[in-house]
Amino acid sequence: MQAAPARAQQPGPLPRLPFVATLSNTTPLAFGMDVEETARALGQPLQYVRGRPGNEIFLALRNLGGSGLAPHRHRLFLQFRGGRLAGWKADYGENWMWE
């Protein structure tokens, strides 16, 4: 006696993700990360800007390419309190060519 072929199960509807989870420009950061975890998540070293140990501000400069005449860098400022990531702010800066 032959076994009946297995029926492929039809997948149910996919769970709906929140809008911000589907954006391509989300930063892989989470509150409470330490400096090393943050640098690893961004894939680059962080540059010290100012502050006392544990309560510092760091900067991540991300090179986004651009033309040969005007390279485009994305500046991301990271605030740490008690050695843990408490907030961040992107600064796209001014384009000096169009002032």
PDB file of C-alpha atoms in Angstrom, residues 1-7:
ATOM      1  CA  MET A   1       0.000   0.000   0.000  1.00  0.00           C
ATOM      2  CA  GLN A   2       1.347   3.361  -1.008  1.00  0.00           C
ATOM      3  CA  ALA A   3       1.378   6.336   1.349  1.00  0.00           C
ATOM      4  CA  ALA A   4      -0.680   9.312   0.306  1.00  0.00           C
ATOM      5  CA  PRO A   5       1.419  12.263  -0.824  1.00  0.00           C
ATOM      6  CA  ALA A   6       1.883  14.893   1.837  1.00  0.00           C
ATOM      7  CA  ARG A   7      -0.149  18.008   1.234  1.00  0.00           C
TER       8      ARG A   7
END
